[in-house]
C-alpha cells in the first residue's frame, strides 16, 4: 500500500499586518486545511478530492487571497482563478475571472470531472457552475476590510501582494494531484488571467514524477512554465524532486527577479518546499512529518 501525503501553501510574500495580528487564526486555518485533506486520504479518497477539500477550506478563510478575502483589481472587482490536475489521468480543470462562485476550486474540479474542455472563463464558467449547482455568493461576501484597505492605499501603484492558496497530495492508490486558487494580484488589470489558473505554470501533477504548486510573481511562472519544468527535469534527467526544484529555480527563472514559493510531493510522498520571500504560509502531513509554518 502507498504512503499518503499532503502539503499546502497560502502564499509567499513579505509579512503583513494581518500576518502579525491574525497569526493564531492563520495557523489554525492552515492546520485545519492539512488535517481535513489528510483525513480524506486516510479514508481512501482520490488525491484530487483531498486537494479540492483542503483548498475549499482556505478559500472560505478570509485571511488568504482566494475565495472570501480575494484581492481587488484595478477596476474594484473581484476576479478569481483556479486550476486542479489529476496526475493519474493528466486531466485538468481550470477557471478564470469568476466573481460570484463561492469556491472556484470546486468549479475547477467539476470542469475536470465533467467537461469536454479543460478551461472555462468568465460568464461561461459561471453558467457551467449554475448547471452543476455550485454555490454562488453576492459580491459583498468576497470583499474583506483588509483587502479594501490595501486597495485604497495602493490604488495608484503597481499590482502587488500575494496570498494564493495551493495543495498537492498523494493518495493510497499512488495517484498524485495538485490544485491552486487565487484572487490574483492586488490592483491587477481587470481580466488579467493569473498563472494560478494555468496548468504547467503554477499547477502540475503527473504520477510518473511529482505534483507541484507555485506561488508568487505569476507572469514569471507563465514565462518559465515552472511547474511543468520541474516535472520534466525529473522525467527526462532522472533526478530527485529536490534537485529539480533547485535547477528550475536557477534556470530560466533566474533571469527574472521574482517572488517564488513552491510546495511539491514526489511519487514516494516526500514533501519539498522552497521560498525566497520573508514568509510562506505552509504545512504538510505524512507518516514522517506534521508541520505548519510561516517564516
Ligand atoms: N501567482 C499569483 C498571481 O500572480 C499570486 C500569488 O501566487 O499569490 O496571480
PDB file of C-alpha atoms and ligand atoms in Angstrom:
ATOM      1  CA  UNK A   1       0.000   0.000   0.000  1.00  0.00           C
ATOM      2  CA  UNK A   2       1.211   3.504  -0.798  1.00  0.00           C
ATOM      3  CA  UNK A   3       2.027   6.156   1.754  1.00  0.00           C
ATOM      4  CA  UNK A   4      -0.320   9.127   1.796  1.00  0.00           C
ATOM      5  CA  UNK A   5       0.992  12.655   1.912  1.00  0.00           C
ATOM      6  CA  UNK A   6      -0.404  16.192   1.655  1.00  0.00           C
ATOM      7  CA  UNK A   7       1.125  19.686   1.557  1.00  0.00           C
ATOM      8  CA  UNK A   8      -0.460  23.127   1.343  1.00  0.00           C
ATOM      9  CA  UNK A   9       0.607  26.746   0.951  1.00  0.00           C
ATOM     10  CA  UNK A  10      -1.240  30.030   1.340  1.00  0.00           C
ATOM     11  CA  UNK A  11       1.139  32.377  -0.444  1.00  0.00           C
ATOM     12  CA  UNK A  12       4.751  33.556  -0.345  1.00  0.00           C
ATOM     13  CA  UNK A  13       5.413  37.249   0.327  1.00  0.00           C
ATOM     14  CA  UNK A  14       6.548  39.778   2.879  1.00  0.00           C
ATOM     15  CA  UNK A  15       4.816  39.501   6.250  1.00  0.00           C
ATOM     16  CA  UNK A  16       1.852  41.885   6.536  1.00  0.00           C
ATOM     17  CA  UNK A  17      -0.065  43.413   9.407  1.00  0.00           C
ATOM     18  CA  UNK A  18      -2.523  40.527   9.052  1.00  0.00           C
ATOM     19  CA  UNK A  19       0.339  38.015   9.472  1.00  0.00           C
ATOM     20  CA  UNK A  20       1.119  39.539  12.853  1.00  0.00           C
ATOM     21  CA  UNK A  21      -2.414  40.306  14.050  1.00  0.00           C
ATOM     22  CA  UNK A  22      -4.041  37.068  12.896  1.00  0.00           C
ATOM     23  CA  UNK A  23      -1.186  34.635  13.439  1.00  0.00           C
ATOM     24  CA  UNK A  24      -3.236  32.259  15.619  1.00  0.00           C
ATOM     25  CA  UNK A  25      -6.192  32.203  13.225  1.00  0.00           C
ATOM     26  CA  UNK A  26      -3.885  31.688  10.252  1.00  0.00           C
ATOM     27  CA  UNK A  27      -2.021  28.798  11.904  1.00  0.00           C
ATOM     28  CA  UNK A  28      -5.357  27.202  12.853  1.00  0.00           C
ATOM     29  CA  UNK A  29      -6.711  27.592   9.321  1.00  0.00           C
ATOM     30  CA  UNK A  30      -3.562  26.005   7.840  1.00  0.00           C
ATOM     31  CA  UNK A  31      -3.761  23.139  10.331  1.00  0.00           C
ATOM     32  CA  UNK A  32      -7.431  22.540   9.600  1.00  0.00           C
ATOM     33  CA  UNK A  33      -6.814  22.521   5.859  1.00  0.00           C
ATOM     34  CA  UNK A  34      -3.985  19.964   6.188  1.00  0.00           C
ATOM     35  CA  UNK A  35      -5.933  17.803   8.660  1.00  0.00           C
ATOM     36  CA  UNK A  36      -9.136  17.632   6.621  1.00  0.00           C
ATOM     37  CA  UNK A  37      -7.301  16.788   3.395  1.00  0.00           C
ATOM     38  CA  UNK A  38      -5.246  14.173   5.218  1.00  0.00           C
ATOM     39  CA  UNK A  39      -8.372  12.668   6.802  1.00  0.00           C
ATOM     40  CA  UNK A  40      -9.896  12.153   3.358  1.00  0.00           C
ATOM     41  CA  UNK A  41      -6.698  10.488   2.136  1.00  0.00           C
ATOM     42  CA  UNK A  42      -6.718   8.057   5.090  1.00  0.00           C
ATOM     43  CA  UNK A  43     -10.267   7.066   4.087  1.00  0.00           C
ATOM     44  CA  UNK A  44      -9.073   6.218   0.562  1.00  0.00           C
ATOM     45  CA  UNK A  45     -10.333   9.350  -1.231  1.00  0.00           C
ATOM     46  CA  UNK A  46      -8.597  10.248  -4.517  1.00  0.00           C
ATOM     47  CA  UNK A  47      -5.804  12.808  -4.180  1.00  0.00           C
ATOM     48  CA  UNK A  48      -7.762  15.353  -6.262  1.00  0.00           C
ATOM     49  CA  UNK A  49     -10.704  15.223  -3.817  1.00  0.00           C
ATOM     50  CA  UNK A  50      -8.372  15.841  -0.860  1.00  0.00           C
ATOM     51  CA  UNK A  51      -6.708  18.714  -2.734  1.00  0.00           C
ATOM     52  CA  UNK A  52     -10.093  20.299  -3.512  1.00  0.00           C
ATOM     53  CA  UNK A  53     -11.272  19.990   0.099  1.00  0.00           C
ATOM     54  CA  UNK A  54      -8.083  21.479   1.581  1.00  0.00           C
ATOM     55  CA  UNK A  55      -8.299  24.382  -0.862  1.00  0.00           C
ATOM     56  CA  UNK A  56     -12.048  24.867  -0.300  1.00  0.00           C
ATOM     57  CA  UNK A  57     -11.345  25.426   3.403  1.00  0.00           C
ATOM     58  CA  UNK A  58      -8.638  28.003   2.610  1.00  0.00           C
ATOM     59  CA  UNK A  59     -10.952  29.753   0.116  1.00  0.00           C
ATOM     60  CA  UNK A  60     -13.523  30.133   2.911  1.00  0.00           C
ATOM     61  CA  UNK A  61     -10.898  31.631   5.244  1.00  0.00           C
ATOM     62  CA  UNK A  62     -10.824  35.467   4.932  1.00  0.00           C
ATOM     63  CA  UNK A  63      -7.081  35.747   5.655  1.00  0.00           C
ATOM     64  CA  UNK A  64      -5.996  34.127   2.375  1.00  0.00           C
ATOM     65  CA  UNK A  65      -6.211  35.611  -1.111  1.00  0.00           C
ATOM     66  CA  UNK A  66      -8.683  33.141  -2.621  1.00  0.00           C
ATOM     67  CA  UNK A  67     -12.471  32.927  -2.407  1.00  0.00           C
ATOM     68  CA  UNK A  68     -13.504  35.125   0.540  1.00  0.00           C
ATOM     69  CA  UNK A  69     -10.672  37.612   1.057  1.00  0.00           C
ATOM     70  CA  UNK A  70      -9.630  37.783  -2.603  1.00  0.00           C
ATOM     71  CA  UNK A  71      -7.515  40.721  -3.788  1.00  0.00           C
ATOM     72  CA  UNK A  72      -9.270  43.566  -5.615  1.00  0.00           C
ATOM     73  CA  UNK A  73      -8.476  44.503  -9.224  1.00  0.00           C
ATOM     74  CA  UNK A  74      -7.765  47.969 -10.644  1.00  0.00           C
ATOM     75  CA  UNK A  75     -11.464  48.221 -11.541  1.00  0.00           C
ATOM     76  CA  UNK A  76     -12.520  47.470  -7.969  1.00  0.00           C
ATOM     77  CA  UNK A  77     -13.749  43.999  -8.927  1.00  0.00           C
ATOM     78  CA  UNK A  78     -13.170  40.511  -7.545  1.00  0.00           C
ATOM     79  CA  UNK A  79     -11.831  38.109 -10.206  1.00  0.00           C
ATOM     80  CA  UNK A  80     -10.870  34.607  -9.103  1.00  0.00           C
ATOM     81  CA  UNK A  81      -8.847  31.923 -10.858  1.00  0.00           C
ATOM     82  CA  UNK A  82      -8.235  28.262 -10.108  1.00  0.00           C
ATOM     83  CA  UNK A  83      -6.838  25.039 -11.535  1.00  0.00           C
ATOM     84  CA  UNK A  84      -6.757  21.384 -10.497  1.00  0.00           C
ATOM     85  CA  UNK A  85      -4.877  18.479 -12.088  1.00  0.00           C
ATOM     86  CA  UNK A  86      -5.034  14.710 -11.630  1.00  0.00           C
ATOM     87  CA  UNK A  87      -1.609  13.108 -12.034  1.00  0.00           C
ATOM     88  CA  UNK A  88      -3.106   9.741 -12.956  1.00  0.00           C
ATOM     89  CA  UNK A  89      -5.203  10.753 -15.990  1.00  0.00           C
ATOM     90  CA  UNK A  90      -3.432  14.105 -16.608  1.00  0.00           C
ATOM     91  CA  UNK A  91      -6.922  15.610 -16.643  1.00  0.00           C
ATOM     92  CA  UNK A  92      -7.124  19.330 -15.889  1.00  0.00           C
ATOM     93  CA  UNK A  93      -9.981  21.603 -14.809  1.00  0.00           C
ATOM     94  CA  UNK A  94      -9.393  25.339 -14.781  1.00  0.00           C
ATOM     95  CA  UNK A  95     -11.365  28.521 -14.396  1.00  0.00           C
ATOM     96  CA  UNK A  96     -10.521  32.222 -14.798  1.00  0.00           C
ATOM     97  CA  UNK A  97     -12.180  35.534 -13.951  1.00  0.00           C
ATOM     98  CA  UNK A  98     -15.168  34.340 -11.943  1.00  0.00           C
ATOM     99  CA  UNK A  99     -16.629  36.712  -9.394  1.00  0.00           C
ATOM    100  CA  UNK A 100     -19.661  35.031  -7.849  1.00  0.00           C
ATOM    101  CA  UNK A 101     -18.803  31.365  -7.383  1.00  0.00           C
ATOM    102  CA  UNK A 102     -18.063  30.773  -3.709  1.00  0.00           C
ATOM    103  CA  UNK A 103     -15.406  28.103  -4.304  1.00  0.00           C
ATOM    104  CA  UNK A 104     -13.552  28.384  -7.627  1.00  0.00           C
ATOM    105  CA  UNK A 105     -11.629  25.161  -6.819  1.00  0.00           C
ATOM    106  CA  UNK A 106     -14.906  23.193  -6.746  1.00  0.00           C
ATOM    107  CA  UNK A 107     -15.792  24.676 -10.125  1.00  0.00           C
ATOM    108  CA  UNK A 108     -12.367  23.682 -11.489  1.00  0.00           C
ATOM    109  CA  UNK A 109     -12.951  20.173 -10.084  1.00  0.00           C
ATOM    110  CA  UNK A 110     -16.371  19.915 -11.778  1.00  0.00           C
ATOM    111  CA  UNK A 111     -14.833  21.053 -15.070  1.00  0.00           C
ATOM    112  CA  UNK A 112     -12.088  18.415 -14.692  1.00  0.00           C
ATOM    113  CA  UNK A 113     -14.627  15.673 -13.977  1.00  0.00           C
ATOM    114  CA  UNK A 114     -17.490  16.589 -16.323  1.00  0.00           C
ATOM    115  CA  UNK A 115     -16.500  18.962 -19.124  1.00  0.00           C
ATOM    116  CA  UNK A 116     -15.010  18.126 -22.528  1.00  0.00           C
ATOM    117  CA  UNK A 117     -12.976  21.319 -22.046  1.00  0.00           C
ATOM    118  CA  UNK A 118     -10.129  21.961 -19.643  1.00  0.00           C
ATOM    119  CA  UNK A 119     -10.566  25.668 -19.116  1.00  0.00           C
ATOM    120  CA  UNK A 120     -13.623  27.929 -18.858  1.00  0.00           C
ATOM    121  CA  UNK A 121     -13.703  31.615 -18.031  1.00  0.00           C
ATOM    122  CA  UNK A 122     -15.965  34.449 -17.004  1.00  0.00           C
ATOM    123  CA  UNK A 123     -19.701  34.086 -17.780  1.00  0.00           C
ATOM    124  CA  UNK A 124     -19.220  30.721 -19.492  1.00  0.00           C
ATOM    125  CA  UNK A 125     -17.614  29.336 -16.352  1.00  0.00           C
ATOM    126  CA  UNK A 126     -20.409  30.741 -14.178  1.00  0.00           C
ATOM    127  CA  UNK A 127     -23.020  29.224 -16.491  1.00  0.00           C
ATOM    128  CA  UNK A 128     -21.316  25.839 -16.088  1.00  0.00           C
ATOM    129  CA  UNK A 129     -21.273  26.416 -12.307  1.00  0.00           C
ATOM    130  CA  UNK A 130     -25.035  27.092 -12.327  1.00  0.00           C
ATOM    131  CA  UNK A 131     -25.734  23.981 -14.396  1.00  0.00           C
ATOM    132  CA  UNK A 132     -23.724  21.961 -11.883  1.00  0.00           C
ATOM    133  CA  UNK A 133     -25.420  23.530  -8.856  1.00  0.00           C
ATOM    134  CA  UNK A 134     -22.350  25.110  -7.316  1.00  0.00           C
ATOM    135  CA  UNK A 135     -22.829  27.659  -4.546  1.00  0.00           C
ATOM    136  CA  UNK A 136     -22.951  31.354  -5.529  1.00  0.00           C
ATOM    137  CA  UNK A 137     -22.458  34.366  -3.256  1.00  0.00           C
ATOM    138  CA  UNK A 138     -23.274  38.061  -3.593  1.00  0.00           C
ATOM    139  CA  UNK A 139     -20.229  40.250  -4.292  1.00  0.00           C
ATOM    140  CA  UNK A 140     -20.156  41.538  -0.707  1.00  0.00           C
ATOM    141  CA  UNK A 141     -19.247  38.071   0.543  1.00  0.00           C
ATOM    142  CA  UNK A 142     -15.824  38.207  -1.150  1.00  0.00           C
ATOM    143  CA  UNK A 143     -14.780  41.734  -0.088  1.00  0.00           C
ATOM    144  CA  UNK A 144     -12.962  41.959   3.246  1.00  0.00           C
ATOM    145  CA  UNK A 145     -11.985  45.066   5.216  1.00  0.00           C
ATOM    146  CA  UNK A 146      -8.245  44.375   4.971  1.00  0.00           C
ATOM    147  CA  UNK A 147      -8.309  43.870   1.178  1.00  0.00           C
ATOM    148  CA  UNK A 148     -10.366  47.072   0.781  1.00  0.00           C
ATOM    149  CA  UNK A 149      -7.821  48.907   2.909  1.00  0.00           C
ATOM    150  CA  UNK A 150      -4.888  47.609   0.801  1.00  0.00           C
ATOM    151  CA  UNK A 151      -6.780  48.541  -2.359  1.00  0.00           C
ATOM    152  CA  UNK A 152      -7.474  52.096  -1.226  1.00  0.00           C
ATOM    153  CA  UNK A 153      -3.866  52.581  -0.138  1.00  0.00           C
ATOM    154  CA  UNK A 154      -2.403  51.032  -3.293  1.00  0.00           C
ATOM    155  CA  UNK A 155      -4.815  52.329  -5.900  1.00  0.00           C
ATOM    156  CA  UNK A 156      -2.279  54.283  -7.905  1.00  0.00           C
ATOM    157  CA  UNK A 157       0.581  51.786  -7.591  1.00  0.00           C
ATOM    158  CA  UNK A 158       1.798  48.634  -9.371  1.00  0.00           C
ATOM    159  CA  UNK A 159      -0.094  45.336  -8.947  1.00  0.00           C
ATOM    160  CA  UNK A 160       1.282  43.541  -5.910  1.00  0.00           C
ATOM    161  CA  UNK A 161       0.724  41.263  -2.943  1.00  0.00           C
ATOM    162  CA  UNK A 162       0.491  37.518  -2.758  1.00  0.00           C
ATOM    163  CA  UNK A 163      -1.627  35.099  -0.804  1.00  0.00           C
ATOM    164  CA  UNK A 164      -2.761  32.478  -3.262  1.00  0.00           C
ATOM    165  CA  UNK A 165      -3.536  29.019  -1.875  1.00  0.00           C
ATOM    166  CA  UNK A 166      -2.436  25.633  -3.190  1.00  0.00           C
ATOM    167  CA  UNK A 167      -2.321  21.961  -2.296  1.00  0.00           C
ATOM    168  CA  UNK A 168      -0.524  18.824  -3.500  1.00  0.00           C
ATOM    169  CA  UNK A 169      -1.358  15.284  -2.407  1.00  0.00           C
ATOM    170  CA  UNK A 170      -0.537  11.598  -2.863  1.00  0.00           C
ATOM    171  CA  UNK A 171      -3.327   9.074  -2.222  1.00  0.00           C
ATOM    172  CA  UNK A 172      -3.441   5.423  -1.154  1.00  0.00           C
ATOM    173  CA  UNK A 173      -3.506   4.265  -4.788  1.00  0.00           C
ATOM    174  CA  UNK A 174      -0.307   6.166  -5.564  1.00  0.00           C
ATOM    175  CA  UNK A 175      -2.069   8.913  -7.508  1.00  0.00           C
ATOM    176  CA  UNK A 176      -0.821  12.486  -7.278  1.00  0.00           C
ATOM    177  CA  UNK A 177      -2.837  15.705  -7.669  1.00  0.00           C
ATOM    178  CA  UNK A 178      -2.251  19.449  -7.466  1.00  0.00           C
ATOM    179  CA  UNK A 179      -4.567  22.452  -7.173  1.00  0.00           C
ATOM    180  CA  UNK A 180      -4.306  26.234  -6.870  1.00  0.00           C
ATOM    181  CA  UNK A 181      -6.792  29.054  -6.232  1.00  0.00           C
ATOM    182  CA  UNK A 182      -6.338  32.823  -6.140  1.00  0.00           C
ATOM    183  CA  UNK A 183      -7.894  36.255  -6.206  1.00  0.00           C
ATOM    184  CA  UNK A 184      -4.871  37.314  -8.305  1.00  0.00           C
ATOM    185  CA  UNK A 185      -2.796  40.390  -7.569  1.00  0.00           C
ATOM    186  CA  UNK A 186      -3.958  43.469  -5.710  1.00  0.00           C
ATOM    187  CA  UNK A 187      -4.730  46.178  -8.284  1.00  0.00           C
ATOM    188  CA  UNK A 188      -4.168  43.771 -11.200  1.00  0.00           C
ATOM    189  CA  UNK A 189      -5.552  44.754 -14.599  1.00  0.00           C
ATOM    190  CA  UNK A 190      -9.149  43.633 -14.826  1.00  0.00           C
ATOM    191  CA  UNK A 191      -9.397  40.393 -16.856  1.00  0.00           C
ATOM    192  CA  UNK A 192      -5.732  39.574 -16.247  1.00  0.00           C
ATOM    193  CA  UNK A 193      -5.593  35.772 -16.102  1.00  0.00           C
ATOM    194  CA  UNK A 194      -3.487  34.533 -13.194  1.00  0.00           C
ATOM    195  CA  UNK A 195      -0.841  31.838 -13.585  1.00  0.00           C
ATOM    196  CA  UNK A 196      -2.782  30.050 -10.834  1.00  0.00           C
ATOM    197  CA  UNK A 197      -5.342  29.029 -13.458  1.00  0.00           C
ATOM    198  CA  UNK A 198      -2.737  27.786 -15.935  1.00  0.00           C
ATOM    199  CA  UNK A 199      -1.735  24.119 -15.820  1.00  0.00           C
ATOM    200  CA  UNK A 200       2.017  23.794 -16.236  1.00  0.00           C
ATOM    201  CA  UNK A 201       2.742  27.300 -14.944  1.00  0.00           C
ATOM    202  CA  UNK A 202       1.784  27.037 -11.274  1.00  0.00           C
ATOM    203  CA  UNK A 203      -0.027  23.728 -11.041  1.00  0.00           C
ATOM    204  CA  UNK A 204       1.115  20.367 -12.360  1.00  0.00           C
ATOM    205  CA  UNK A 205       0.711  16.712 -11.398  1.00  0.00           C
ATOM    206  CA  UNK A 206       1.989  13.565 -13.081  1.00  0.00           C
ATOM    207  CA  UNK A 207       2.102  10.130 -11.426  1.00  0.00           C
ATOM    208  CA  UNK A 208       5.443   9.495 -13.158  1.00  0.00           C
ATOM    209  CA  UNK A 209       7.165  12.418 -11.449  1.00  0.00           C
ATOM    210  CA  UNK A 210       5.575  14.700  -8.844  1.00  0.00           C
ATOM    211  CA  UNK A 211       2.848  17.203  -8.075  1.00  0.00           C
ATOM    212  CA  UNK A 212       3.757  20.883  -7.796  1.00  0.00           C
ATOM    213  CA  UNK A 213       2.155  24.219  -6.805  1.00  0.00           C
ATOM    214  CA  UNK A 214       3.866  27.583  -7.244  1.00  0.00           C
ATOM    215  CA  UNK A 215       3.006  30.952  -5.747  1.00  0.00           C
ATOM    216  CA  UNK A 216       4.477  34.420  -6.218  1.00  0.00           C
ATOM    217  CA  UNK A 217       5.039  36.518  -9.345  1.00  0.00           C
ATOM    218  CA  UNK A 218       2.687  34.808 -11.746  1.00  0.00           C
ATOM    219  CA  UNK A 219       3.848  36.313 -15.022  1.00  0.00           C
ATOM    220  CA  UNK A 220       7.280  34.788 -14.407  1.00  0.00           C
ATOM    221  CA  UNK A 221       5.797  31.329 -13.827  1.00  0.00           C
ATOM    222  CA  UNK A 222       3.903  31.551 -17.103  1.00  0.00           C
ATOM    223  CA  UNK A 223       7.076  32.575 -18.982  1.00  0.00           C
ATOM    224  CA  UNK A 224       9.195  29.827 -17.403  1.00  0.00           C
ATOM    225  CA  UNK A 225       6.402  27.164 -17.326  1.00  0.00           C
ATOM    226  CA  UNK A 226       7.758  26.449 -13.882  1.00  0.00           C
ATOM    227  CA  UNK A 227       5.627  23.589 -12.543  1.00  0.00           C
ATOM    228  CA  UNK A 228       5.910  21.514 -15.738  1.00  0.00           C
ATOM    229  CA  UNK A 229       9.630  22.262 -15.963  1.00  0.00           C
ATOM    230  CA  UNK A 230      10.136  20.745 -12.511  1.00  0.00           C
ATOM    231  CA  UNK A 231       8.239  17.622 -13.582  1.00  0.00           C
ATOM    232  CA  UNK A 232      10.151  17.399 -16.893  1.00  0.00           C
ATOM    233  CA  UNK A 233      13.508  17.636 -15.131  1.00  0.00           C
ATOM    234  CA  UNK A 234      12.589  14.575 -13.054  1.00  0.00           C
ATOM    235  CA  UNK A 235      11.196  12.685 -16.051  1.00  0.00           C
ATOM    236  CA  UNK A 236      13.960  13.410 -18.542  1.00  0.00           C
ATOM    237  CA  UNK A 237      17.008  13.775 -16.310  1.00  0.00           C
ATOM    238  CA  UNK A 238      16.102  11.134 -13.733  1.00  0.00           C
ATOM    239  CA  UNK A 239      16.923  13.470 -10.822  1.00  0.00           C
ATOM    240  CA  UNK A 240      15.176  13.938  -7.480  1.00  0.00           C
ATOM    241  CA  UNK A 241      12.383  16.461  -6.836  1.00  0.00           C
ATOM    242  CA  UNK A 242      14.699  18.479  -4.596  1.00  0.00           C
ATOM    243  CA  UNK A 243      17.331  18.721  -7.371  1.00  0.00           C
ATOM    244  CA  UNK A 244      14.659  19.527  -9.982  1.00  0.00           C
ATOM    245  CA  UNK A 245      13.350  22.450  -7.918  1.00  0.00           C
ATOM    246  CA  UNK A 246      16.882  23.761  -7.445  1.00  0.00           C
ATOM    247  CA  UNK A 247      17.715  23.539 -11.165  1.00  0.00           C
ATOM    248  CA  UNK A 248      14.376  25.051 -12.239  1.00  0.00           C
ATOM    249  CA  UNK A 249      14.817  27.961  -9.833  1.00  0.00           C
ATOM    250  CA  UNK A 250      18.328  28.590 -11.127  1.00  0.00           C
ATOM    251  CA  UNK A 251      17.406  28.186 -14.797  1.00  0.00           C
ATOM    252  CA  UNK A 252      15.097  30.433 -16.818  1.00  0.00           C
ATOM    253  CA  UNK A 253      13.501  31.631 -13.609  1.00  0.00           C
ATOM    254  CA  UNK A 254      16.786  33.147 -12.555  1.00  0.00           C
ATOM    255  CA  UNK A 255      16.601  35.583 -15.488  1.00  0.00           C
ATOM    256  CA  UNK A 256      13.761  37.383 -13.720  1.00  0.00           C
ATOM    257  CA  UNK A 257      13.504  38.991 -10.331  1.00  0.00           C
ATOM    258  CA  UNK A 258      10.608  37.198  -8.783  1.00  0.00           C
ATOM    259  CA  UNK A 259       8.999  36.224  -5.520  1.00  0.00           C
ATOM    260  CA  UNK A 260       8.829  32.448  -5.636  1.00  0.00           C
ATOM    261  CA  UNK A 261       7.189  29.880  -3.372  1.00  0.00           C
ATOM    262  CA  UNK A 262       6.885  26.176  -4.187  1.00  0.00           C
ATOM    263  CA  UNK A 263       5.413  23.128  -2.499  1.00  0.00           C
ATOM    264  CA  UNK A 264       5.715  19.704  -4.101  1.00  0.00           C
ATOM    265  CA  UNK A 265       5.414  15.969  -3.411  1.00  0.00           C
ATOM    266  CA  UNK A 266       7.306  13.174  -5.172  1.00  0.00           C
ATOM    267  CA  UNK A 267       5.995   9.704  -6.018  1.00  0.00           C
ATOM    268  CA  UNK A 268       7.092   8.354  -2.623  1.00  0.00           C
ATOM    269  CA  UNK A 269       5.207  11.086  -0.728  1.00  0.00           C
ATOM    270  CA  UNK A 270       8.275  13.112   0.223  1.00  0.00           C
ATOM    271  CA  UNK A 271       7.447  16.820   0.545  1.00  0.00           C
ATOM    272  CA  UNK A 272       9.756  19.570  -0.741  1.00  0.00           C
ATOM    273  CA  UNK A 273       9.272  23.278  -0.256  1.00  0.00           C
ATOM    274  CA  UNK A 274      11.156  26.355  -1.399  1.00  0.00           C
ATOM    275  CA  UNK A 275      10.621  30.112  -0.991  1.00  0.00           C
ATOM    276  CA  UNK A 276      12.753  33.205  -1.433  1.00  0.00           C
ATOM    277  CA  UNK A 277      10.389  35.580   0.380  1.00  0.00           C
ATOM    278  CA  UNK A 278      10.185  36.579   4.041  1.00  0.00           C
ATOM    279  CA  UNK A 279       7.375  34.121   4.640  1.00  0.00           C
ATOM    280  CA  UNK A 280       5.347  31.366   3.047  1.00  0.00           C
ATOM    281  CA  UNK A 281       2.268  30.113   4.888  1.00  0.00           C
ATOM    282  CA  UNK A 282       2.637  26.352   4.544  1.00  0.00           C
ATOM    283  CA  UNK A 283       2.021  22.973   6.078  1.00  0.00           C
ATOM    284  CA  UNK A 284       2.224  19.252   5.388  1.00  0.00           C
ATOM    285  CA  UNK A 285       1.484  15.880   6.856  1.00  0.00           C
ATOM    286  CA  UNK A 286       2.556  12.301   6.156  1.00  0.00           C
ATOM    287  CA  UNK A 287       3.907   9.354   8.144  1.00  0.00           C
ATOM    288  CA  UNK A 288       7.212  11.184   8.756  1.00  0.00           C
ATOM    289  CA  UNK A 289       6.194  14.790   9.302  1.00  0.00           C
ATOM    290  CA  UNK A 290       3.396  17.004  10.629  1.00  0.00           C
ATOM    291  CA  UNK A 291       4.360  20.620  10.090  1.00  0.00           C
ATOM    292  CA  UNK A 292       2.810  24.106   9.940  1.00  0.00           C
ATOM    293  CA  UNK A 293       4.994  27.192   9.413  1.00  0.00           C
ATOM    294  CA  UNK A 294       5.010  30.836   8.407  1.00  0.00           C
ATOM    295  CA  UNK A 295       8.658  32.041   8.317  1.00  0.00           C
TER     296      UNK A 295
HETATM  297  N1  LIG B   1       0.751  33.939  -8.639  1.00  0.00           N
HETATM  298  C1  LIG B   1      -0.395  34.719  -8.247  1.00  0.00           C
HETATM  299  C2  LIG B   1      -0.710  35.696  -9.355  1.00  0.00           C
HETATM  300  O1  LIG B   1       0.219  36.292  -9.895  1.00  0.00           O
HETATM  301  C3  LIG B   1      -0.180  35.452  -6.955  1.00  0.00           C
HETATM  302  C4  LIG B   1       0.221  34.560  -5.804  1.00  0.00           C
HETATM  303  O2  LIG B   1       0.762  33.489  -6.008  1.00  0.00           O
HETATM  304  O3  LIG B   1      -0.049  34.923  -4.659  1.00  0.00           O
HETATM  305  O4  LIG B   1      -1.850  35.882  -9.652  1.00  0.00           O
END
